[in-house]
Each structure stands twice: as C-alpha cells, then as structure tokens.
Coordinates of C-alpha atoms in Angstrom, one line a residue:
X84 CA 88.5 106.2 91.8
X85 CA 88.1 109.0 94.5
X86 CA 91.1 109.4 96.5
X87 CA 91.6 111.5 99.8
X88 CA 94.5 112.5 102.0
X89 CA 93.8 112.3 105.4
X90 CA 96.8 113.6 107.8
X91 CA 96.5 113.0 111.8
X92 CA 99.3 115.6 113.0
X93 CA 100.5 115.3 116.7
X94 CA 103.6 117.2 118.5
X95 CA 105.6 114.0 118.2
X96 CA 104.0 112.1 114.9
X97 CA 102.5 113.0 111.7
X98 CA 99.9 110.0 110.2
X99 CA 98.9 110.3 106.2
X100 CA 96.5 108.2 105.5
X101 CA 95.7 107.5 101.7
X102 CA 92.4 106.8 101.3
X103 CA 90.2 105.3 98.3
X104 CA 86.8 104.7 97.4
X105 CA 86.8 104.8 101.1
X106 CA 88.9 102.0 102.0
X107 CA 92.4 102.4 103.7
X108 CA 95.0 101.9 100.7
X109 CA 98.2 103.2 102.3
X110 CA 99.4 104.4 105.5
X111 CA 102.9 106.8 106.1
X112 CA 103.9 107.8 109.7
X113 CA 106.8 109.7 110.1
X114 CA 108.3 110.6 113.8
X115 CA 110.0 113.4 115.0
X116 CA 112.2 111.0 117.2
X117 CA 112.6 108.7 114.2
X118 CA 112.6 110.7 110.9
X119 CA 112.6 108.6 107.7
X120 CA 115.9 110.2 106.3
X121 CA 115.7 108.7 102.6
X122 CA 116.1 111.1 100.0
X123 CA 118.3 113.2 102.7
X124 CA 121.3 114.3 101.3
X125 CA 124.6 114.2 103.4
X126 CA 128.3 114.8 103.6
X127 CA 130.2 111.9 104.8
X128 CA 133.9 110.4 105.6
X129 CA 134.2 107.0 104.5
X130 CA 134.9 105.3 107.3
X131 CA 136.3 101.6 105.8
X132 CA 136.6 100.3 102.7
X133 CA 135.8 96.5 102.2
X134 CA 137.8 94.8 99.1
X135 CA 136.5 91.9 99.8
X136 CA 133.0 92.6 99.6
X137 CA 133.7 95.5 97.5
X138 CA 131.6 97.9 99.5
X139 CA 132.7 101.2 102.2
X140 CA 130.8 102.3 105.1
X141 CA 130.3 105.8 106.1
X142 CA 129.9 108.2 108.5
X143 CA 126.8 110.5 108.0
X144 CA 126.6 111.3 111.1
X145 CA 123.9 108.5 112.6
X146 CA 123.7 105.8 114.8
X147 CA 125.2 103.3 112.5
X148 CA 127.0 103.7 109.5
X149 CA 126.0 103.9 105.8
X150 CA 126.8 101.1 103.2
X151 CA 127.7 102.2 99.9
X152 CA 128.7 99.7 96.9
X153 CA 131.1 100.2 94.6
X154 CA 128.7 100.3 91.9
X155 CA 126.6 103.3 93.3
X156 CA 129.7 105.3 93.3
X157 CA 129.9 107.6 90.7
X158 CA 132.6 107.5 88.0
X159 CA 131.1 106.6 84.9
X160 CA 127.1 105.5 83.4
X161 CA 125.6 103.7 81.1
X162 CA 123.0 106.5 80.0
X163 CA 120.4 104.7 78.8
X164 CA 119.8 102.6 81.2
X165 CA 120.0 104.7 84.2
X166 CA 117.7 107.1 82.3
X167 CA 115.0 103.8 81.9
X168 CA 115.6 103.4 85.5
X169 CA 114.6 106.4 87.0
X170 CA 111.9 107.0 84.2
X171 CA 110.3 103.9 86.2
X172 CA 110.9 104.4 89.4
X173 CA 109.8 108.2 89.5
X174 CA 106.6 107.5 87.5
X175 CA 105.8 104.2 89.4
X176 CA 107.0 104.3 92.6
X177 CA 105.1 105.7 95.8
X178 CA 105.4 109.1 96.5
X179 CA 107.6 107.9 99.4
X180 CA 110.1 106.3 96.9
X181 CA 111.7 109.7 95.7
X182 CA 115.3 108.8 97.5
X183 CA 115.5 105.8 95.2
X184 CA 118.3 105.4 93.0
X185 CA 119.6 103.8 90.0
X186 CA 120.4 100.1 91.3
X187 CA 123.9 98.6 91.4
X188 CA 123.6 97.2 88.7
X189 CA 123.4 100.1 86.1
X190 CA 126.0 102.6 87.7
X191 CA 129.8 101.7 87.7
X192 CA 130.0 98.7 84.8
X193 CA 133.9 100.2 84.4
X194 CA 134.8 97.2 87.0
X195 CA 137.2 99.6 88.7
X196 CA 137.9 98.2 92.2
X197 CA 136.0 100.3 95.5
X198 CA 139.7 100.4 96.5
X199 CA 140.8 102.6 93.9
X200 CA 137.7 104.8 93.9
X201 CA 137.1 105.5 97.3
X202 CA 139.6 105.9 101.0
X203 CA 139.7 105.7 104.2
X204 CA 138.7 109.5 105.6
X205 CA 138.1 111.0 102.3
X206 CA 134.8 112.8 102.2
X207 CA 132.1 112.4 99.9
X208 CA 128.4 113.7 98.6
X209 CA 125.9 110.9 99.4
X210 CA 122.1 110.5 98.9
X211 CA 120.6 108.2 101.0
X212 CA 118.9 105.3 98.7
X213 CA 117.2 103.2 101.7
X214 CA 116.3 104.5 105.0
X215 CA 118.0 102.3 108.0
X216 CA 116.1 98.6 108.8
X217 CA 116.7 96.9 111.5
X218 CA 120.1 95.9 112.3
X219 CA 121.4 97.3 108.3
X220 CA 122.7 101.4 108.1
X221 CA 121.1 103.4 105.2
X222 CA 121.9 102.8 101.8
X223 CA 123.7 105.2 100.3
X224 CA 125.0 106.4 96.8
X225 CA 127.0 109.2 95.5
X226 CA 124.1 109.4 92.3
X227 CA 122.0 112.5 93.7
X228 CA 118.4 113.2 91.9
X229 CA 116.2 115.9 93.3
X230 CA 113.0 115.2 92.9
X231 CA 110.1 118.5 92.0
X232 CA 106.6 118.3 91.2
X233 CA 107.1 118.3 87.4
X234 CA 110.8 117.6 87.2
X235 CA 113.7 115.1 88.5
X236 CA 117.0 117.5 88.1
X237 CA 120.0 114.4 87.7
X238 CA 122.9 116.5 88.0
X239 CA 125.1 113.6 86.6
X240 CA 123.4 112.7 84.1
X241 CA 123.2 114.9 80.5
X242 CA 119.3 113.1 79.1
X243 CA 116.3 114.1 79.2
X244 CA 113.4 111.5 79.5
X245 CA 109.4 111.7 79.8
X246 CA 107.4 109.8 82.2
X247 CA 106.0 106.0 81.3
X248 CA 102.7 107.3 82.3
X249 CA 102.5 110.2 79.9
X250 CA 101.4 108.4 76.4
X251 CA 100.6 110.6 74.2
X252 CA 103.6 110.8 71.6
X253 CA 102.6 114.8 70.7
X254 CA 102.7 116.1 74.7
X255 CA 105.8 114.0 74.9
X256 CA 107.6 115.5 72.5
X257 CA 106.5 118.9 73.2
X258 CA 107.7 118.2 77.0
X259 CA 110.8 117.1 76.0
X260 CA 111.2 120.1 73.3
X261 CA 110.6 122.6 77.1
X262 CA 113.1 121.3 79.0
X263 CA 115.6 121.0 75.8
X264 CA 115.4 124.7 75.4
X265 CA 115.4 125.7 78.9
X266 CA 118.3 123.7 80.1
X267 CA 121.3 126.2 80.9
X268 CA 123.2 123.3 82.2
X269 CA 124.3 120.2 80.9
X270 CA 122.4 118.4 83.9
X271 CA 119.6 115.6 83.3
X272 CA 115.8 115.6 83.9
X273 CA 113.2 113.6 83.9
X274 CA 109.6 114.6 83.0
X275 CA 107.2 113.7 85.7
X276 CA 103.5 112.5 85.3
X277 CA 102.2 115.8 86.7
X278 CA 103.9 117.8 84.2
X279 CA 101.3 116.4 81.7
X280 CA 99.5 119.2 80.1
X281 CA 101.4 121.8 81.8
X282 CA 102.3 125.8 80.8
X283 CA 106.2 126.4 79.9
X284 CA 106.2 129.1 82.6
X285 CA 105.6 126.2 85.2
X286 CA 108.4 124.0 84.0
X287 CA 110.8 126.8 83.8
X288 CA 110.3 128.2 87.3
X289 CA 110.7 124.7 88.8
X290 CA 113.9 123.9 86.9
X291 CA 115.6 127.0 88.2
X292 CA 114.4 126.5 91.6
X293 CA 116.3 123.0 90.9
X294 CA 119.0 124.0 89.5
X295 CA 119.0 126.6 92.5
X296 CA 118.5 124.1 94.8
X297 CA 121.3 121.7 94.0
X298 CA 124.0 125.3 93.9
X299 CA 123.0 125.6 97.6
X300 CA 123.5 121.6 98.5
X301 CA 127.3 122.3 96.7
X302 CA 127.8 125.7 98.1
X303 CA 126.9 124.1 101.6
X304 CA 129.4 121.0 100.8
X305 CA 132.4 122.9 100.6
X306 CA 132.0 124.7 103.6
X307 CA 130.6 122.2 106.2
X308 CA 132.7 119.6 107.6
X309 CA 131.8 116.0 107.3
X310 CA 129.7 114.6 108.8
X311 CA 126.6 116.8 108.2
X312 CA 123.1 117.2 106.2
X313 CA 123.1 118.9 103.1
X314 CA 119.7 118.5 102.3
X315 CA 116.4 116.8 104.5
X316 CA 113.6 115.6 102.0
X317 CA 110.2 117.3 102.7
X318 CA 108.2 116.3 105.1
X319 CA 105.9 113.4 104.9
X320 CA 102.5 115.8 104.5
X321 CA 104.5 117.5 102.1
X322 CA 105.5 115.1 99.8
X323 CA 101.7 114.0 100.1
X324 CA 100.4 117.3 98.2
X325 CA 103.6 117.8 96.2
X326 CA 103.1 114.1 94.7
X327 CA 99.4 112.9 95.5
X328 CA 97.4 116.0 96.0
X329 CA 98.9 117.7 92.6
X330 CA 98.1 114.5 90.6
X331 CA 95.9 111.8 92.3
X332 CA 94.4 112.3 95.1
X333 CA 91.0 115.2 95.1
X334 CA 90.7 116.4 98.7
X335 CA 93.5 116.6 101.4
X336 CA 91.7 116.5 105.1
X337 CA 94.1 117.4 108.3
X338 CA 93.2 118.3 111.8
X339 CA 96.7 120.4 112.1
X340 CA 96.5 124.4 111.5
X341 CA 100.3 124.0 111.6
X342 CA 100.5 121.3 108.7
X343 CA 97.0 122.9 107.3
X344 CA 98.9 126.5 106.7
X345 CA 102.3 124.8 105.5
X346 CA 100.0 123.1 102.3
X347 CA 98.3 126.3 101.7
X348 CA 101.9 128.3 101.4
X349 CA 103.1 125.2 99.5
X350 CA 100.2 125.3 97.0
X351 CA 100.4 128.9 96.7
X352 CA 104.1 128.4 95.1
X353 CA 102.8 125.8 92.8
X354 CA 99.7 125.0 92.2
X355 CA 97.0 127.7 94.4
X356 CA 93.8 126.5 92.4
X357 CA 94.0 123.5 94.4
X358 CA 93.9 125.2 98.0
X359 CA 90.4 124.9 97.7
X360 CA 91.1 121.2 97.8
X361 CA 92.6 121.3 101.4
X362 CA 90.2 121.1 104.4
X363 CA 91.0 121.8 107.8
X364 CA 88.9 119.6 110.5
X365 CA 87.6 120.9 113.6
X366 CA 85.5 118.4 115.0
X367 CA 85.9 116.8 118.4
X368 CA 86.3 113.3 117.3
X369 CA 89.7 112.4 116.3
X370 CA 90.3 112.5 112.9
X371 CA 91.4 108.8 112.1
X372 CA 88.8 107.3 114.3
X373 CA 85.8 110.1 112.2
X374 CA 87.1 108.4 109.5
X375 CA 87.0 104.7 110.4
X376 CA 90.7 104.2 110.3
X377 CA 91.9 103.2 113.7
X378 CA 90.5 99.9 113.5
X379 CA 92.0 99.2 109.9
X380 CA 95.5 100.1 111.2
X381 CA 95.5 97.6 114.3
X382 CA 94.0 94.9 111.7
X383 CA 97.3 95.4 110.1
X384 CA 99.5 94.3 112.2
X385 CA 97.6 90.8 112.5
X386 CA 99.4 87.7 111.4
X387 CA 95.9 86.1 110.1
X388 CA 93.6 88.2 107.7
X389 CA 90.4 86.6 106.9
X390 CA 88.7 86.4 103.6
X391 CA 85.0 87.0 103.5
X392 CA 84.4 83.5 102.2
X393 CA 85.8 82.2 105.3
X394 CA 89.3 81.0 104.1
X395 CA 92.3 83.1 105.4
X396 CA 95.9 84.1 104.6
X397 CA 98.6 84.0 107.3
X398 CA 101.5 86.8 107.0
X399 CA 104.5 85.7 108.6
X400 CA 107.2 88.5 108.1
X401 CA 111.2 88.1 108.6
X402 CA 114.1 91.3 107.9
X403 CA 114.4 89.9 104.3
X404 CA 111.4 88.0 103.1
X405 CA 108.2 87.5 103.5
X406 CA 105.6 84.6 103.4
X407 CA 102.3 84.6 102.5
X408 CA 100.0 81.6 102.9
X409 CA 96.9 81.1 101.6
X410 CA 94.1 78.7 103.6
X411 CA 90.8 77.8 102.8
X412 CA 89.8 78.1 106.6
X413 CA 85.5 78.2 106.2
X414 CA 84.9 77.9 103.3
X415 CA 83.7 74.2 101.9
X416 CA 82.6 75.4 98.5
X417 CA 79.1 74.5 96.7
X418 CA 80.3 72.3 94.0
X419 CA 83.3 70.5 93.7
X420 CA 87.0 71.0 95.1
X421 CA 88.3 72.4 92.3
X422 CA 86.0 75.1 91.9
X423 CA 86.2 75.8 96.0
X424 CA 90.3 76.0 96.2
X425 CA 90.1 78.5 92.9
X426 CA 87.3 80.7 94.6
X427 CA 89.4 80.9 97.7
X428 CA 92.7 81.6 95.2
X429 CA 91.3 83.7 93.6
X430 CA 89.6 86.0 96.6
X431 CA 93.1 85.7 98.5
X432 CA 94.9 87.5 95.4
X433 CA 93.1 91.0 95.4
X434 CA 93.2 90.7 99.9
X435 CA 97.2 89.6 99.2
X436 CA 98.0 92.5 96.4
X437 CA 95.6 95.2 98.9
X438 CA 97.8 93.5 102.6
X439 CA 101.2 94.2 100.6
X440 CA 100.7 97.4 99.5
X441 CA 99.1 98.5 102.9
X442 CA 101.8 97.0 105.2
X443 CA 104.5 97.8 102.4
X444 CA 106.3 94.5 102.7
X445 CA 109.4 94.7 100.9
X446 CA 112.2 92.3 99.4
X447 CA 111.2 88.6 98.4
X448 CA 107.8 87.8 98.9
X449 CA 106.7 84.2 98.7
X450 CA 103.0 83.2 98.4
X451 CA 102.1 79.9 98.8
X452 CA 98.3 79.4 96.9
X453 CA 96.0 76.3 97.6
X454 CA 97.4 73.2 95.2
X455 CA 95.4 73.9 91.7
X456 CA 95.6 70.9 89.2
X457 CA 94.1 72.3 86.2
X458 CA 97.0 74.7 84.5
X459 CA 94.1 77.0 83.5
X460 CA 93.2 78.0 86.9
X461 CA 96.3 78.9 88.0
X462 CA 97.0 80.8 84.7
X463 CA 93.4 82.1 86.0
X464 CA 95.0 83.0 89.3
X465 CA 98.2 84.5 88.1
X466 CA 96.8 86.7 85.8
X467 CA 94.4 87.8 88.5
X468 CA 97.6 89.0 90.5
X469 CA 98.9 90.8 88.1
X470 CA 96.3 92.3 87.7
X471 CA 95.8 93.2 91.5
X472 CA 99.3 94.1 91.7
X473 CA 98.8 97.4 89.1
X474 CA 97.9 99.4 92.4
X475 CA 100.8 99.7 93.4
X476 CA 102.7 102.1 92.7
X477 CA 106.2 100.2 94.7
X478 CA 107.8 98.3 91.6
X479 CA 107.0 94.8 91.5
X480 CA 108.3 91.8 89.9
X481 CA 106.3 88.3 89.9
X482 CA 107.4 84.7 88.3
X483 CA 104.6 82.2 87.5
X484 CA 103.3 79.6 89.5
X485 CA 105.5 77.1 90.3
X486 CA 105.6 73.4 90.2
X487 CA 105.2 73.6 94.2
X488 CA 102.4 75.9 93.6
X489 CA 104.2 78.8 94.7
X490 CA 104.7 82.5 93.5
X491 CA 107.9 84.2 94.0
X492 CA 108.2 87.7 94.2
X493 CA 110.2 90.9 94.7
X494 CA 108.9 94.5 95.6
X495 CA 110.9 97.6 96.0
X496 CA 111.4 98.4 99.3
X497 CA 112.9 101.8 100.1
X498 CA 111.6 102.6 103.5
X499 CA 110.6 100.5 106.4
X500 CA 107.7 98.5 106.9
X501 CA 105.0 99.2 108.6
X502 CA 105.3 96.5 111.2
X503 CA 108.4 97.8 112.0
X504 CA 107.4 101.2 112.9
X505 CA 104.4 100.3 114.8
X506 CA 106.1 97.4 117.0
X507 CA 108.9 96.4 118.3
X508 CA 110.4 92.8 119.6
X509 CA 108.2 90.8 122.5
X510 CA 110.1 91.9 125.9
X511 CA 108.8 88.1 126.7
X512 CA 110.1 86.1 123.4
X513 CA 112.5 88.0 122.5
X514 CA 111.3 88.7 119.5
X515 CA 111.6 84.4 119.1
X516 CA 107.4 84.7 118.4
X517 CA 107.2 81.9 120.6
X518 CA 107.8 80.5 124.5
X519 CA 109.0 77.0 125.9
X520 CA 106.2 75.0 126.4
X521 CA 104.4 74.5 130.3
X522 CA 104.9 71.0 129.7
X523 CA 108.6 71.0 128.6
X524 CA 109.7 73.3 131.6
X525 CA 107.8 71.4 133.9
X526 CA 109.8 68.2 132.7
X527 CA 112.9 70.6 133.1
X528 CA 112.1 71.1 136.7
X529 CA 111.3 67.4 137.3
X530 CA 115.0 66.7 135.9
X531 CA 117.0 69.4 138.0
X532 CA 115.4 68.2 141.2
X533 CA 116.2 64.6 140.5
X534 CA 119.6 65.7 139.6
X535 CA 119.7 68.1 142.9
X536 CA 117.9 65.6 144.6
X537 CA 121.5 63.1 144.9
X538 CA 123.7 65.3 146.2
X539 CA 121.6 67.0 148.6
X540 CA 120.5 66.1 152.2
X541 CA 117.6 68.7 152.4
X542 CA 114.6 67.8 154.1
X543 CA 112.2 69.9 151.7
X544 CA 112.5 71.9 148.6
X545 CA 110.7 74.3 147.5
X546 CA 109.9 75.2 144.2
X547 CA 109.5 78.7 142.8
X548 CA 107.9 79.1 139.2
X549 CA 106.0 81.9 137.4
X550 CA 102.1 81.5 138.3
X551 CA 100.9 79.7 135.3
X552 CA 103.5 76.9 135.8
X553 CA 102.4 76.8 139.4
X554 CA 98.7 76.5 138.4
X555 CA 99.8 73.8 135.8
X556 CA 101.6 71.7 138.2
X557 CA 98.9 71.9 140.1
X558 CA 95.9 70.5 138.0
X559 CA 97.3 68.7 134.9
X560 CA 100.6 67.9 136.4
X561 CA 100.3 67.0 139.7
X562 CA 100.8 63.4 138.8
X563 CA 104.8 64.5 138.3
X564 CA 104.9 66.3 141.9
X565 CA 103.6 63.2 143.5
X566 CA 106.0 60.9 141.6
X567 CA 109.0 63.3 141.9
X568 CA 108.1 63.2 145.9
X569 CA 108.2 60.0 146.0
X570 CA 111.2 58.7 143.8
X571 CA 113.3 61.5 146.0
X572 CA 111.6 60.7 149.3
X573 CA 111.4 64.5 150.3
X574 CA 108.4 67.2 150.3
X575 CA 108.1 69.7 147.5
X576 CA 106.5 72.6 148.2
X577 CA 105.4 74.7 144.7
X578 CA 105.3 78.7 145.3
X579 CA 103.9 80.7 142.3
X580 CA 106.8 84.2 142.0
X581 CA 105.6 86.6 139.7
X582 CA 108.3 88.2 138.8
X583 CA 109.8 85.2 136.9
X584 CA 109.6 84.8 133.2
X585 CA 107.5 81.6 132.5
X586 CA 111.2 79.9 131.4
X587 CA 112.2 80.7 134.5
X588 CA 112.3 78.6 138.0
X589 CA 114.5 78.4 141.1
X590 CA 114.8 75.8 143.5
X591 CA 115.4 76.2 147.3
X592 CA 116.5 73.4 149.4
X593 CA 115.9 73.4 153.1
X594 CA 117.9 71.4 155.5
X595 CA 117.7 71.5 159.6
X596 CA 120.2 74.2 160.0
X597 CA 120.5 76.1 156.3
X598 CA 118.6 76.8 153.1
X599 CA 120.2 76.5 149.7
X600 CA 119.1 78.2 146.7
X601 CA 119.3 77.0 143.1
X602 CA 118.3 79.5 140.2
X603 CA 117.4 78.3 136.6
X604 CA 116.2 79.3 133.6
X605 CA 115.0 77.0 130.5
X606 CA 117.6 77.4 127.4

C-alpha cells in the first residue's frame, strides 16, 4: 500500500491529509484558535473533589475544568497490565492517540477513596488523556508517558515492553537487551514499531533526550505556579513525520516553506535519509483541491453515503454514540433476496469500517445490517468487518451479530471528531436537526386567533409569519384563512416578515381607534 502525507498549512489552520492508494483514509486539522491539547502536559490545582462519584476536577488553566478519576491517579500499579496497555495502544493507535493513557480500570486497584488521595487546592502533575468534547473538560491523569519515535519513556513505571507489531522473537529480544543496558534510571519504556531494526546509537540518543525531556517538565513544575503548561505535544505535521513518515507513509507533500523547513530540521535530528521524502509544492492550485480532496472532505460530513450498488448507510451521530444504518436503497439484486441483502451487507462493511475511521467516530457505535436469516451469512458479514476494521489503527472492539441483527461496538476515542471540528450547531434548529412542521404552526396560528379572536373587538387582524408560512397559507392552506375568517367574522390580513424564524408569528389586532400586538413563537 502506498501511503502519502499531504499537509494544507494556512496562518490560522494546518490540514494533514493521510492518503492511500490514492483514496482519502484520514484527515487531522488542528487550529491555532482551537489547539488539540491531548498529550499536553500541565500543572493544576484541584479544584473539587467528588466522593460521591469518586472523581476531582481541576484547574489547568482552560475554559472548563479537567476531570480526573480516582483510578488515574497515581499511587500504586498493577505492572503487567498497564505495561499490556500501553504496548497496545502505542503500537495500534493513530498517531494522534499518543496522550492516551492506561484506562481506569488498570491504575489505582488499592480501592483507596479520591478523598484521601487528592484535596481541595493541592497541586498536581497531570497529562491530559482526552482532549475537551463538547460540553465534557479534558480528561486528565496523573500517569505521564512521553512518547519518541522509537521509545515511550513511563516515568512511573519500572518495565520494559516491545511493540505487538514487532514479531520476530530474536529483534525482540535484542531490543529489549538495548534499552535494559542503557537505562540509568529505574523508569519504564516501551519499544515502538519504528525501532524495528534500528542501531543502538539511535535508541540511546533518544532515551536521553527523554529522560532529558521529562527533567525539564519536573524542573519546570517546581518553579511555575499552578495553573500552567509543562509540556505542549508537537504539532500535528510533526507528529505526522515523527509517527507516519518514519514508519508508514513514503512521501510527505506540503505547500508550507514554514512547516516544509520545520520537517527537514526534524528529520535531520532523527532520521535525514528520509528528507529526500519531503516535497515542497509550488503550484498554483491549492494543494487539497490538486489532489482531489476537497470534495472527499465535504462528503464527509453527509448524513447518507451511498454504496456503488445503489443501497446506502445513514450516519446519525450523538456526544456518546453513534448509529449506523444500513439500506438497500437501489439495489434489487439479480437472484433472490437472500443473496441481494448479503451483497448490500457485505458492500456496506468495508464503506462502514473506511466512514469510521475517516470521520473518527468514537464511543459506542451501533450498526444496524439488513435482517440476514441464514447464520452463515452473517458469520459471512461479521467476519468481513473484522476484517475491514484491521485499518485502523484507533483500538476497536466488536460483539457478533445480534438476535436484532445488530453489531455493537466501541472505538477509542481520544480526540474530537471530525464533525465536531468542521460544524457547529444549526443557528435555525438549534442543533434539534429538525423544525416544526408548516402545517403544525399553521394549526398553531389558527388556535391563537380563535382564542384572541373572544376577547377582542378588533375589526381586522393581521397576521405576521416568516415567508414560507405566508406562501403556504396562501396556496395549500387557504382553506383554513377562509374558515378562520369566517367562524370569527373578522378579516385576516397574512404579511410575510423575514426576519422571523419559521416557528415564529405575531398577531396584530386593529380596532377603530388602536392596534394591539400579540407575539408568538411555536414551543
């Protein structure tokens, strides 16, 4: 597979597009208004404690507080398993992932109380797990990993472990056998895929500049008062080379001499035969529409996808979960049912593995497949997902099929989704997705002027609505003005206002010597 880093760099945004075999596979935008701050480092005052849900939040220093539960706080691990943890997580995970941390349920299995650990003011070392979503603070923990090209330094953790993805017994042992004999401290690593193959020299120059690293981010805690950054991650082109570039990926393409000279000086430190890799692009188109990719980024935000058979998958997103359903739209199939719902299955999974990755949907995902009767098609269709699903590098988990014919999933979400970024809530809806009908406002308005209509002695009212209620009341509703005018025996006038919101209507009642004006609004 031929993979390329393309990187759209703007005063206010940088874009990394990860491209393969010439399709978009993943997209990263990071904003200088609205950095993604996982993997930042901090010093922060805990700012309440919460028995109850045995949790604190914390003062970093942004918007809204960081949540921290009582098992990410340090005091005492289980070894082994936060050393299986991280072995998956920085082997699998995106390149993106690199602020994750061991889970809740590895660190703290003491059972000692968030009371008696943490206080109200004290100030503490955090790493931020999960950038902020939505209406939730980061995630924090007090478990700091600082990730390298070939190394993961664990400063409070004394193993050493070797990449999943390294397999050959002999090069793990040898790896292991390096960074046995060059640890001065009694600090943890972890052996990263790219260190596969690799010269001692290499290995020992990065752990020092580790080890380095992590006696500036103490040095800087003792003499910084809380709240402040200790430590900012890389930046998002950056963490492309240091983690794509090095490993995966065999051409880097940017149309920024800024960001073009940072990954030359950042190769030169680590890894200079690959500068001949990087390519700076001068060309008057932009760089995302020379490469087709414009149009592949605003297909991602839409809520249908359609399958080249002619069925479809709808994507309806919510701040938790996700659901996924699949439709055979089109497509009626040559044969027999059976064979047309398993076709359509079976084309949604690799379009419903590539939309997940792409969009990075995280949490529980539910996908609802077509009804399949025979068990072997849907152990057909399952095992097709899984297979699907070994692109991505984001840690997945997926249950069978289900009686109901659903598949329920989880993915590791560390960042925000893509949506997220790119929109933001309807102005209109509210963020609701949806609008009160023309027909159930127009009923609305038929009800307030009856109502107004008894206690009134106007002569006329006039009716102001937003311009597509006016135009409805006008052709398919007229029947209700003429019935309303003459139940109430008085003239209604309708006057199209567009500034109201189409929920939105006011009625003005004129009499011989005074007008009275009614506002309302649909709720």
């Amino acid at each position: 597979m031929f993979r390329k880093l393309v990187i759209n760099d703007s005063e206010r945004e940088t874009r990394v597009a990860v491209i393969e075999d010439g399709n978009l596979a993943e997209l990263f935008i990071e904003r200088r208004d609205l950095n993604d701050i996982a993997g930042n480092i901090y010093k922060g005052r805990v700012q309440r404690v919460l028995p109850g849900m045995q949790a604190a939040f914390v003062d970093i220093g942004l918007e809204r507080a960081a949540f921290i539960h009582v098992s990410d706080v340090v005091e005492e691990y289980d070894t082994d398993l936060v050393e299986n943890f991280l072995l998956h997580s920085y082997s699998e995970s995106p390149c993106y992932d690199l602020g994750e941390v061991a889970p809740a349920a590895l660190i703290g299995g003491s059972g000692t109380a968030i009371e008696d650990l943490l206080a109200e003011g004290q100030e503490i070392m955090v790493h931020v797990a999960k950038a902020p979503m939505g209406t939730k603070g980061a995630r924090v923990t007090t478990y700091v990993s600082l990730p390298g090209r070939f190394l993961v330094l664990m400063p409070f953790s004394e193993h050493i472990g070797v990449s999943r993805k390294i397999e050959d017994e002999v090069e793990r042992a040898r790896l292991r056998e390096i960074v046995e004999s060059l640890r001065c401290e009694n600090f943890g690593y972890i052996v990263r895929t790219a260190a596969d193959g690799e010269q001692q020299e290499k290995i020992a120059y990065e752990m020092g500049f580790l080890n380095k690293l992590w006696q500036d981010i103490q040095a800087k805690y003792q003499t910084t008062s809380a709240p402040a950054l200790l430590h900012k991650e890389l930046s998002v082109s950056l963490r492309a080379v240091r983690d794509l570039l090095t490993h995966e990926a065999q051409k880097l393409v940017t149309d920024s001499q800024r960001v073009y000279e940072d990954v030359l000086a950042f190769l030169d430190t680590c890894m200079p035969v690959l500068k001949d890799s990087v390519e700076l692009y001068s060309e008057n188109e932009p760089i995302f529409e020379a490469f087709n990719l414009e149009g592949d980024i605003s297909r991602v935000l839409a809520r249908k996808v359609w399958l080249k058979s002619g069925g479809y998958i709808v994507i309806e997103q919510t701040e938790a979960l996700a659901a996924i359903d699949v439709n055979t739209g089109r497509y009626v199939g040559k044969h027999n049912l059976d064979e047309t719902i398993l076709k359509t299955n079976l084309e949604a999974v690799r379009e419903i593995a590539y939309q997940i990755r792409l969009r990075d949907i995280g949490g529980i995902i539910i996908i609802d497949f077509i009804d399949m009767q025979k068990k072997s098609n849907q152990e057909k269709v399952f095992s097709a997902f899984r297979e699907a699903l070994k692109k991505d590098r984001s840690k997945t988990h997926v249950l069978p099929i289900s009686e109901l014919g659903l598949v329920q999933m989880t993915r590791k979400r560390v960042r925000r989704p893509l949506a997220e970024i790119l929109c933001e809530p309807c102005f209109y809806c509210d963020g609701e997705g949806f609008v009160i009908s023309r027909q159930t406002v127009c009923h609305d308005i038929a009800r307030r002027i009856r109502n107004s209509a008894l206690e009134s002695d106007a002569s006329r009212l006039t009716l102001r609505v937003n311009p597509r209620i006016a135009e409805y009341l006008h052709d398919e509703q007229s029947h209700l003005i003429e019935a309303l005018e003459k139940k109430i025996q008085k003239e209604i006038v309708v006057y199209p206002y567009m500034k109201f919101h189409i929920e939105e209507f006011d009625i003005i009642e004129s009499t011989p010597r005074a007008s009275r004006q009614v506002q309302h609004k649909y709720h």
